[in-house]
Short mmCIF file of C-alpha atoms in Angstrom, two decimals:
data_model
loop_
_atom_site.label_atom_id
_atom_site.label_comp_id
_atom_site.label_asym_id
_atom_site.label_seq_id
_atom_site.Cartn_x
_atom_site.Cartn_y
_atom_site.Cartn_z
CA MET A 20 44.61 -6.09 -2.18
CA THR A 21 44.52 -2.71 -3.87
CA SER A 22 42.47 0.18 -2.58
CA LEU A 23 40.20 -0.02 -5.66
CA ALA A 24 39.39 -3.69 -5.03
CA LEU A 25 38.80 -2.99 -1.34
CA SER A 26 36.39 -0.16 -2.17
CA VAL A 27 34.51 -2.41 -4.60
CA LEU A 28 34.13 -5.15 -1.98
CA LEU A 29 32.97 -2.63 0.62
CA ALA A 30 30.47 -1.11 -1.83
CA LEU A 31 29.08 -4.58 -2.67
CA ALA A 32 28.78 -5.44 1.03
CA SER A 33 27.02 -2.12 1.61
CA ALA A 34 24.53 -2.88 -1.18
CA VAL A 35 23.81 -6.33 0.30
CA CYS A 36 23.16 -4.80 3.73
CA TYR A 37 20.82 -2.20 2.25
CA ALA A 38 18.94 -4.88 0.28
CA ALA A 39 18.52 -7.13 3.34
CA GLY A 40 17.34 -4.20 5.43
CA ALA A 41 14.80 -3.20 2.78
CA ILE A 42 13.41 -6.75 2.60
CA LEU A 43 13.04 -6.92 6.39
CA GLN A 44 11.37 -3.50 6.50
CA GLU A 45 8.88 -4.53 3.85
CA HIS A 46 8.16 -7.79 5.70
CA VAL A 47 7.58 -5.94 8.98
CA ALA A 48 5.30 -3.43 7.24
CA ALA A 49 3.24 -6.26 5.71
CA THR A 50 2.86 -8.27 8.93
CA THR A 51 2.46 -5.50 11.52
CA PRO A 52 -0.70 -3.57 12.43
CA ARG A 53 -0.86 -0.01 11.16
CA LEU A 54 0.29 1.65 14.35
CA ALA A 55 3.16 4.08 14.70
CA SER A 56 4.80 2.13 17.53
CA ALA A 57 4.01 -1.38 16.27
CA PRO A 58 7.33 -1.97 14.41
CA LEU A 59 9.30 -0.99 17.52
CA ARG A 60 8.13 -4.21 19.21
CA ARG A 61 9.51 -6.39 16.42
CA GLY A 62 13.06 -7.68 16.60
CA SER A 63 13.19 -7.93 12.81
CA TRP A 64 12.64 -4.18 12.52
CA TRP A 65 15.62 -3.46 14.75
CA THR A 66 17.64 -5.92 12.67
CA ALA A 67 16.68 -3.94 9.56
CA VAL A 68 17.78 -0.69 11.23
CA THR A 69 21.12 -2.29 12.14
CA LEU A 70 21.62 -3.53 8.58
CA ASN A 71 20.89 -0.07 7.14
CA GLY A 72 23.32 1.54 9.57
CA THR A 73 25.98 -1.03 8.69
CA GLY A 74 25.42 -0.38 4.98
CA ALA A 75 25.86 3.36 5.50
CA VAL A 76 29.14 2.87 7.39
CA LEU A 77 30.48 0.50 4.73
CA HIS A 78 29.50 2.99 2.01
CA VAL A 79 31.42 5.79 3.73
CA ILE A 80 34.51 3.59 4.15
CA ALA A 81 34.29 2.55 0.51
CA LEU A 82 34.25 6.21 -0.49
CA ALA A 83 37.42 6.74 1.56
CA TYR A 84 39.30 4.00 -0.32
CA GLY A 85 37.90 4.16 -3.85
CA PRO A 86 36.87 6.68 -6.49
CA LEU A 87 33.42 8.17 -6.35
CA SER A 88 32.72 7.16 -9.94
CA VAL A 89 32.92 3.49 -8.88
CA VAL A 90 31.44 3.43 -5.38
CA GLN A 91 28.36 5.51 -6.09
CA PRO A 92 27.10 3.51 -9.12
CA LEU A 93 27.67 0.25 -7.24
CA GLY A 94 25.24 1.48 -4.61
CA ALA A 95 22.48 1.01 -7.21
CA LEU A 96 23.09 -2.75 -6.96
CA THR A 97 20.82 -2.67 -3.92
CA ILE A 98 17.82 -3.16 -6.22
CA VAL A 99 19.61 -5.97 -8.08
CA PHE A 100 20.56 -7.84 -4.89
CA ALA A 101 17.08 -7.39 -3.41
CA LEU A 102 15.55 -9.41 -6.25
CA PRO A 103 17.10 -12.87 -5.61
CA MET A 104 17.18 -12.30 -1.85
CA ALA A 105 13.43 -11.64 -1.79
CA ALA A 106 12.81 -14.73 -3.93
CA LEU A 107 14.94 -16.83 -1.56
CA PHE A 108 13.86 -15.56 1.86
CA VAL A 109 10.28 -14.32 1.45
CA ARG A 110 9.27 -16.51 -1.53
CA ARG A 111 8.42 -13.58 -3.79
CA ARG A 112 7.92 -14.51 -7.42
CA VAL A 113 10.26 -12.79 -9.86
CA GLY A 114 9.09 -12.40 -13.44
CA ALA A 115 11.11 -12.36 -16.64
CA ALA A 116 11.06 -8.53 -16.76
CA GLY A 117 12.68 -8.38 -13.33
CA TRP A 118 15.50 -10.73 -14.32
CA ARG A 119 16.10 -8.83 -17.57
CA GLY A 120 16.35 -5.56 -15.66
CA ALA A 121 18.77 -7.10 -13.16
CA LEU A 122 20.94 -8.47 -15.99
CA LEU A 123 21.07 -5.11 -17.81
CA ALA A 124 21.89 -3.21 -14.60
CA THR A 125 24.64 -5.67 -13.68
CA ALA A 126 26.17 -5.60 -17.15
CA GLY A 127 26.14 -1.79 -17.29
CA LEU A 128 27.71 -1.42 -13.86
CA ALA A 129 30.34 -4.03 -14.70
CA GLY A 130 31.20 -2.03 -17.82
CA LEU A 131 31.58 1.13 -15.77
CA LEU A 132 33.81 -0.71 -13.29
CA SER A 133 36.06 -2.09 -16.00
CA LEU A 134 36.50 1.34 -17.61
CA THR A 135 37.20 3.28 -14.41
CA GLY A 136 40.85 4.17 -13.95
CA SER A 137 42.59 4.26 -10.59
CA SER A 138 43.55 7.68 -9.31
CA ARG A 139 44.95 9.13 -6.15
CA ALA A 140 42.30 10.12 -3.66
CA GLN A 141 42.06 13.87 -3.46
CA ALA A 142 39.73 16.30 -1.74
CA LEU A 143 37.90 19.31 -3.03
CA ALA A 144 39.53 22.67 -2.70
CA GLU A 145 37.78 25.08 -0.39
CA ARG A 146 36.71 27.31 -3.26
CA ASP A 147 35.49 24.34 -5.34
CA GLY A 148 33.50 23.02 -2.41
CA PHE A 149 31.83 26.40 -1.92
CA TRP A 150 30.81 26.69 -5.56
CA LEU A 151 29.63 23.09 -5.57
CA ILE A 152 27.21 23.80 -2.72
CA VAL A 153 26.02 27.03 -4.38
CA ILE A 154 25.39 25.29 -7.71
CA THR A 155 23.68 22.34 -6.00
CA VAL A 156 21.33 24.55 -3.97
CA SER A 157 20.53 26.59 -7.10
CA VAL A 158 19.74 23.50 -9.18
CA ILE A 159 17.54 22.05 -6.44
CA ALA A 160 15.70 25.36 -6.06
CA VAL A 161 15.10 25.58 -9.82
CA LEU A 162 13.76 22.00 -9.93
CA ILE A 163 11.46 22.65 -6.98
CA GLY A 164 10.18 25.89 -8.54
CA ALA A 165 9.53 24.16 -11.86
CA ALA A 166 7.71 21.35 -10.05
CA ARG A 167 5.44 23.86 -8.32
CA LEU A 168 4.48 25.36 -11.69
CA MET A 169 3.60 22.01 -13.26
CA ARG A 170 0.01 20.82 -13.21
CA SER A 171 0.75 17.26 -14.27
CA PRO A 172 1.47 15.02 -11.25
CA GLY A 173 3.81 12.83 -13.32
CA ILE A 174 6.09 15.69 -14.44
CA ARG A 175 6.01 17.21 -10.96
CA SER A 176 7.10 13.93 -9.35
CA VAL A 177 9.96 13.46 -11.85
CA LEU A 178 11.28 16.97 -11.17
CA LEU A 179 11.14 16.46 -7.40
CA ALA A 180 12.81 13.06 -7.74
CA ALA A 181 15.58 14.64 -9.84
CA ALA A 182 16.09 17.21 -7.07
CA ALA A 183 16.25 14.40 -4.50
CA GLY A 184 18.79 12.45 -6.59
CA THR A 185 20.91 15.60 -6.94
CA ALA A 186 20.89 16.14 -3.18
CA PHE A 187 21.87 12.51 -2.52
CA GLY A 188 24.63 12.58 -5.15
CA VAL A 189 26.24 15.77 -3.87
CA SER A 190 25.88 14.47 -0.31
CA SER A 191 28.03 11.49 -1.34
CA VAL A 192 30.57 13.88 -2.88
CA VAL A 193 30.83 15.82 0.38
CA THR A 194 31.07 12.52 2.29
CA LYS A 195 33.97 11.50 0.04
CA ASN A 196 35.64 14.85 0.71
CA VAL A 197 35.21 14.53 4.50
CA ALA A 198 36.49 10.93 4.46
CA VAL A 199 39.64 11.93 2.58
CA GLU A 200 40.42 14.93 4.82
CA TRP A 201 39.42 13.32 8.14
CA THR A 202 41.99 13.39 10.94
CA TRP A 203 41.22 12.67 14.57
CA ASP A 204 43.52 15.48 15.72
CA ALA A 205 41.53 18.12 13.78
CA TRP A 206 38.06 16.62 13.69
CA GLN A 207 36.46 20.01 14.30
CA ASP A 208 37.59 21.07 10.82
CA ALA A 209 35.14 18.51 9.39
CA LEU A 210 32.09 19.96 11.18
CA PRO A 211 30.97 22.18 8.24
CA GLY A 212 31.13 19.18 5.93
CA LEU A 213 29.16 17.01 8.38
CA VAL A 214 26.48 19.70 8.69
CA THR A 215 26.29 19.95 4.90
CA ILE A 216 25.91 16.17 4.62
CA GLY A 217 23.07 16.19 7.15
CA LEU A 218 21.21 19.02 5.40
CA LEU A 219 21.56 17.50 1.93
CA ALA A 220 20.56 14.02 3.08
CA SER A 221 17.56 15.34 5.00
CA GLY A 222 16.47 17.47 2.04
CA GLY A 223 16.81 14.45 -0.26
CA VAL A 224 14.59 12.37 1.99
CA LEU A 225 11.90 15.07 2.11
CA LEU A 226 12.05 15.64 -1.65
CA SER A 227 11.84 11.94 -2.45
CA GLN A 228 8.86 11.59 -0.12
CA ALA A 229 7.13 14.51 -1.85
CA SER A 230 7.86 13.01 -5.28
CA TYR A 231 5.73 9.93 -4.48
CA ARG A 232 2.61 12.02 -3.86
CA GLY A 233 0.02 11.46 -6.57
CA ALA A 234 2.34 9.71 -9.06
CA GLY A 235 2.96 6.23 -7.69
CA LEU A 236 6.36 4.68 -7.07
CA ALA A 237 7.89 3.64 -10.40
CA SER A 238 8.88 6.89 -12.12
CA PRO A 239 10.10 8.84 -9.02
CA LEU A 240 12.18 5.94 -7.72
CA ALA A 241 13.71 5.25 -11.14
CA THR A 242 14.55 8.94 -11.59
CA ALA A 243 16.23 9.29 -8.20
CA THR A 244 18.11 5.98 -8.62
CA VAL A 245 19.58 7.11 -11.96
CA VAL A 246 20.25 10.78 -11.15
CA ASN A 247 22.11 10.01 -7.92
CA PRO A 248 25.12 8.12 -9.40
CA VAL A 249 25.16 10.27 -12.54
CA VAL A 250 25.57 13.49 -10.52
CA ALA A 251 28.16 11.94 -8.20
CA THR A 252 30.18 10.52 -11.08
CA ALA A 253 30.07 13.81 -13.01
CA VAL A 254 31.33 15.75 -9.98
CA GLY A 255 34.00 13.13 -9.33
CA ILE A 256 35.31 13.41 -12.88
CA ALA A 257 35.07 17.20 -13.04
CA ALA A 258 36.33 18.16 -9.57
CA LEU A 259 38.12 15.18 -8.01
CA GLY A 260 40.43 14.25 -10.88
CA GLU A 261 38.76 10.90 -11.60
CA HIS A 262 38.80 9.57 -15.16
CA PHE A 263 38.00 6.58 -17.36
CA ARG A 264 40.53 4.47 -19.20
CA HIS A 265 41.40 4.67 -22.89
CA GLY A 266 40.76 8.38 -23.18
CA ALA A 267 37.81 9.65 -25.20
CA PRO A 268 36.75 6.18 -26.51
CA GLY A 269 36.73 4.87 -22.97
CA THR A 270 34.60 7.80 -21.83
CA LEU A 271 32.14 7.13 -24.65
CA LEU A 272 31.94 3.43 -23.75
CA ALA A 273 31.41 4.42 -20.12
CA LEU A 274 28.46 6.58 -21.15
CA VAL A 275 26.97 3.63 -23.07
CA ALA A 276 27.48 1.37 -20.06
CA ALA A 277 25.80 3.97 -17.84
CA LEU A 278 22.84 4.09 -20.24
CA VAL A 279 22.51 0.29 -20.14
CA ALA A 280 22.68 0.28 -16.35
CA SER A 281 20.09 3.06 -16.14
CA THR A 282 17.73 1.12 -18.42
CA GLY A 283 18.05 -1.96 -16.22
CA LEU A 284 17.41 0.09 -13.07
CA VAL A 285 14.28 1.61 -14.60
CA MET A 286 13.01 -1.87 -15.58
CA LEU A 287 13.66 -3.13 -12.05
CA THR A 288 11.85 -0.17 -10.50
CA VAL A 289 8.83 -0.63 -12.76
CA HIS A 290 8.81 -4.36 -12.00
CA ASN A 291 8.88 -3.73 -8.25
CA ALA A 292 6.08 -1.16 -8.54
CA GLU A 293 3.91 -3.56 -10.54
CA ALA A 294 4.53 -6.37 -8.04
CA GLU A 295 3.57 -4.06 -5.19
CA ALA A 296 0.40 -2.98 -7.04
CA GLU A 297 -0.55 -6.63 -7.64
CA SER A 298 -0.05 -7.51 -3.98
CA GLU A 299 -2.16 -4.51 -2.89
CA ALA A 300 -4.91 -5.48 -5.35
CA ALA A 301 -4.87 -9.07 -4.06
CA ALA A 302 -5.11 -7.85 -0.48
CA LYS A 303 -8.00 -5.55 -1.38
CA ASP A 304 -9.84 -8.38 -3.16
CA ALA A 305 -9.39 -10.62 -0.13
CA GLU A 306 -10.74 -7.87 2.13
CA ASP A 307 -13.75 -7.34 -0.14
CA ALA A 308 -14.44 -11.08 -0.17
CA GLU A 309 -14.30 -11.15 3.62
CA VAL A 310 -16.78 -8.29 3.84
CA THR A 311 -19.08 -10.09 1.42
CA VAL A 312 -18.99 -13.24 3.52
CA VAL A 313 -19.76 -11.28 6.65
CA GLU A 314 -22.75 -9.53 5.05
CA GLU A 315 -24.09 -12.68 3.37
CA PRO A 316 -26.20 -14.04 6.30
CA GLY A 317 -28.36 -10.89 6.34
CA ALA A 318 -29.03 -10.96 2.61
CA PRO A 319 -32.32 -12.33 1.20
CA GLY A 320 -32.23 -15.97 0.25
CA HIS A 321 -29.58 -16.99 2.83
CA ASN A 322 -29.70 -20.60 4.09
CA GLY A 323 -31.96 -21.66 1.23
CA ARG A 324 -34.81 -19.25 2.04
CA ASP A 325 -36.76 -17.68 -0.72
CA ALA A 326 -36.32 -14.00 -1.43
CA ALA A 327 -40.05 -13.46 -1.03
CA ASP A 328 -39.97 -15.30 2.27
CA GLY A 329 -37.19 -13.02 3.56
CA ALA A 330 -39.20 -9.99 2.46
CA GLY A 331 -42.30 -11.03 4.37
CA GLY A 332 -44.07 -13.05 1.65
CA ALA A 333 -46.24 -11.76 -1.12
CA GLY A 334 -48.46 -9.92 1.30
CA GLY A 335 -46.03 -7.07 1.83
CA ALA A 336 -42.63 -6.19 3.23
CA GLY A 337 -42.15 -6.87 6.89
CA GLY A 338 -45.28 -9.04 7.25
CA PRO A 339 -45.22 -12.41 8.99
CA GLY A 340 -44.19 -15.44 7.01
CA VAL A 341 -47.06 -17.58 5.77
CA PRO A 342 -46.61 -21.37 5.81
CA GLU A 343 -47.26 -23.16 2.59
CA GLY A 344 -49.87 -25.82 2.27
CA PRO A 345 -49.88 -28.69 -0.19
CA GLY A 346 -52.20 -26.85 -2.54
CA GLY A 347 -50.24 -23.61 -2.62
CA PRO A 348 -49.08 -20.86 -0.34
CA GLY A 349 -51.56 -19.74 2.27
CA PRO A 350 -52.53 -20.03 5.87
CA HIS A 351 -54.78 -23.06 5.38
CA GLU A 352 -54.72 -26.18 3.36
CA VAL A 353 -56.59 -25.87 0.11
CA PRO A 354 -58.23 -29.14 -0.96
CA VAL A 355 -57.44 -30.36 -4.40
CA GLY A 356 -60.24 -32.09 -6.20
CA PRO A 357 -62.05 -32.24 -9.50
CA ASP A 358 -63.79 -28.91 -8.83
CA VAL A 359 -60.62 -27.14 -7.74
CA PRO A 360 -57.93 -26.16 -10.24
CA ALA A 361 -54.66 -28.03 -9.86
CA GLU A 362 -52.57 -24.90 -10.02
CA PRO A 363 -51.85 -23.22 -6.70
CA GLY A 364 -53.88 -20.14 -6.07
CA PRO A 365 -52.52 -16.78 -5.10
CA SER A 366 -50.92 -16.26 -1.75
CA LEU A 367 -53.36 -15.66 1.09
CA ARG A 368 -52.63 -13.42 3.98
CA LEU A 369 -53.78 -13.88 7.49
CA PRO A 370 -56.26 -11.08 8.20
CA HIS A 371 -55.00 -8.41 10.48
CA PRO A 372 -56.75 -8.43 13.85
CA ASP A 373 -59.56 -5.91 14.16
CA PRO A 374 -58.94 -3.02 16.48
CA PRO A 375 -60.21 -3.57 20.01
CA PRO A 376 -63.78 -2.48 20.66
CA ALA A 377 -64.47 0.80 22.29
CA HIS A 378 -65.12 -0.65 25.76
CA ARG A 379 -61.69 -2.35 25.70
CA ARG A 380 -59.79 0.80 24.99
CA ARG A 381 -57.82 2.39 27.70
CA GLY A 382 -59.91 4.61 29.95
CA ALA A 383 -63.31 3.78 28.31
CA ARG A 384 -66.29 2.44 30.27
CA PRO A 385 -68.07 -0.70 29.08
CA PRO A 386 -71.61 -0.08 27.70
CA PRO A 387 -74.59 -1.08 29.87
CA VAL A 388 -75.99 -4.56 29.37
CA ARG A 389 -79.60 -4.54 28.26
CA PRO A 390 -81.87 -7.62 28.53
CA ALA A 391 -82.99 -9.07 25.24
CA PRO A 392 -86.71 -8.54 24.47
CA ALA A 393 -88.99 -11.58 24.76
CA ARG A 394 -90.23 -13.04 21.48
CA PRO A 395 -93.49 -14.98 21.28
CA ALA A 396 -92.96 -18.52 20.15
CA PRO A 397 -94.78 -19.45 16.95
CA ALA A 398 -97.65 -21.79 17.32
CA ARG A 399 -96.74 -25.10 15.88
CA LEU A 400 -99.49 -27.55 15.25
CA ARG A 401 -99.26 -31.27 15.33
CA ARG A 402 -101.87 -33.78 14.19
CA GLY A 403 -105.07 -32.41 15.79
CA ARG A 404 -103.22 -31.22 18.85
CA PRO A 405 -102.42 -27.64 19.65
CA ALA A 406 -98.83 -27.04 20.48
CA ALA A 407 -97.99 -26.45 24.07
CA PRO A 408 -97.12 -22.86 24.79
CA ARG A 409 -93.36 -22.15 25.11
CA LEU A 410 -92.08 -19.61 27.54
CA VAL A 411 -89.21 -17.50 26.48
CA PRO A 412 -87.32 -15.73 29.22
#
């Protein structure tokens, strides 16, 4: 097996590991409470971390055996592999747009692979490496400054994502350089390169995180995914002696293949962002429905009650409910007869109890009881007989 074929296999294995780790991370995030330490208790999260670490190691080894212009674009297959793996393992539906994007990305990357020529692995000269870092830092600083001046969140996020992709691409170039020059006897000579890799990778992570603020996921992720391999391939061709086959026509065809692959990656990114937005909207609708069900028992008219009954009847809000009689609502039964209209009358309220009399109030003395005055009984006459006198106490 040639070194080019070995690097391709390692790059493909790295992309599969990254895709599996991303699927597990998304599954843990969706099924774990929103606590900082909650994922640490899940074995699947540690499996995802192991898969990501394995993918990083395989990517570095692939860079040691193959050209940067091949290994770095193949890393974008992570999005392509994640599509069927998510449909197989987590039963995620994949639409026609997702499959079209995967097909375009695969075809473009296959075209790049077929046009890449094999070359001897070589490292950057010390002077070239210095100027590469200077140019990279300058470009990133200009992109960040332009992003700070922009008022549109969309343009700002694209500029920050381009800076992140530049940092990731140059980090892969330095990784390739360290892998080619690495010797266990003089490992301390690789310390400046390792520090540079750490700074560039950390800056790329921070810039990509900032690019998602206020602009969603689709455009920043697509920009970083496309800029990363483009920058790495350009540096590999310009500084590492890499080239495409068939001269100028082959270079032109490689540019067309890169454009096709970039279009497919953008379609995949947009598809993933739309799927994520749909899942978030479905979760929000389910949460709103649950809140509605919880609040339903306290609403008027629950359990078949009338809205007026829940509001205290027609007599006023908060008043006691009045039972209905056969002739209409009211506290008593209203007889229905020829002299009474058949239609139910208006609602009657029970009269409010009168306030207690003065002698029943707290601290008041009862009034004195006075005897009732005697009334003379009227004389009632019967037939010829005077009525007997009646004594009234």
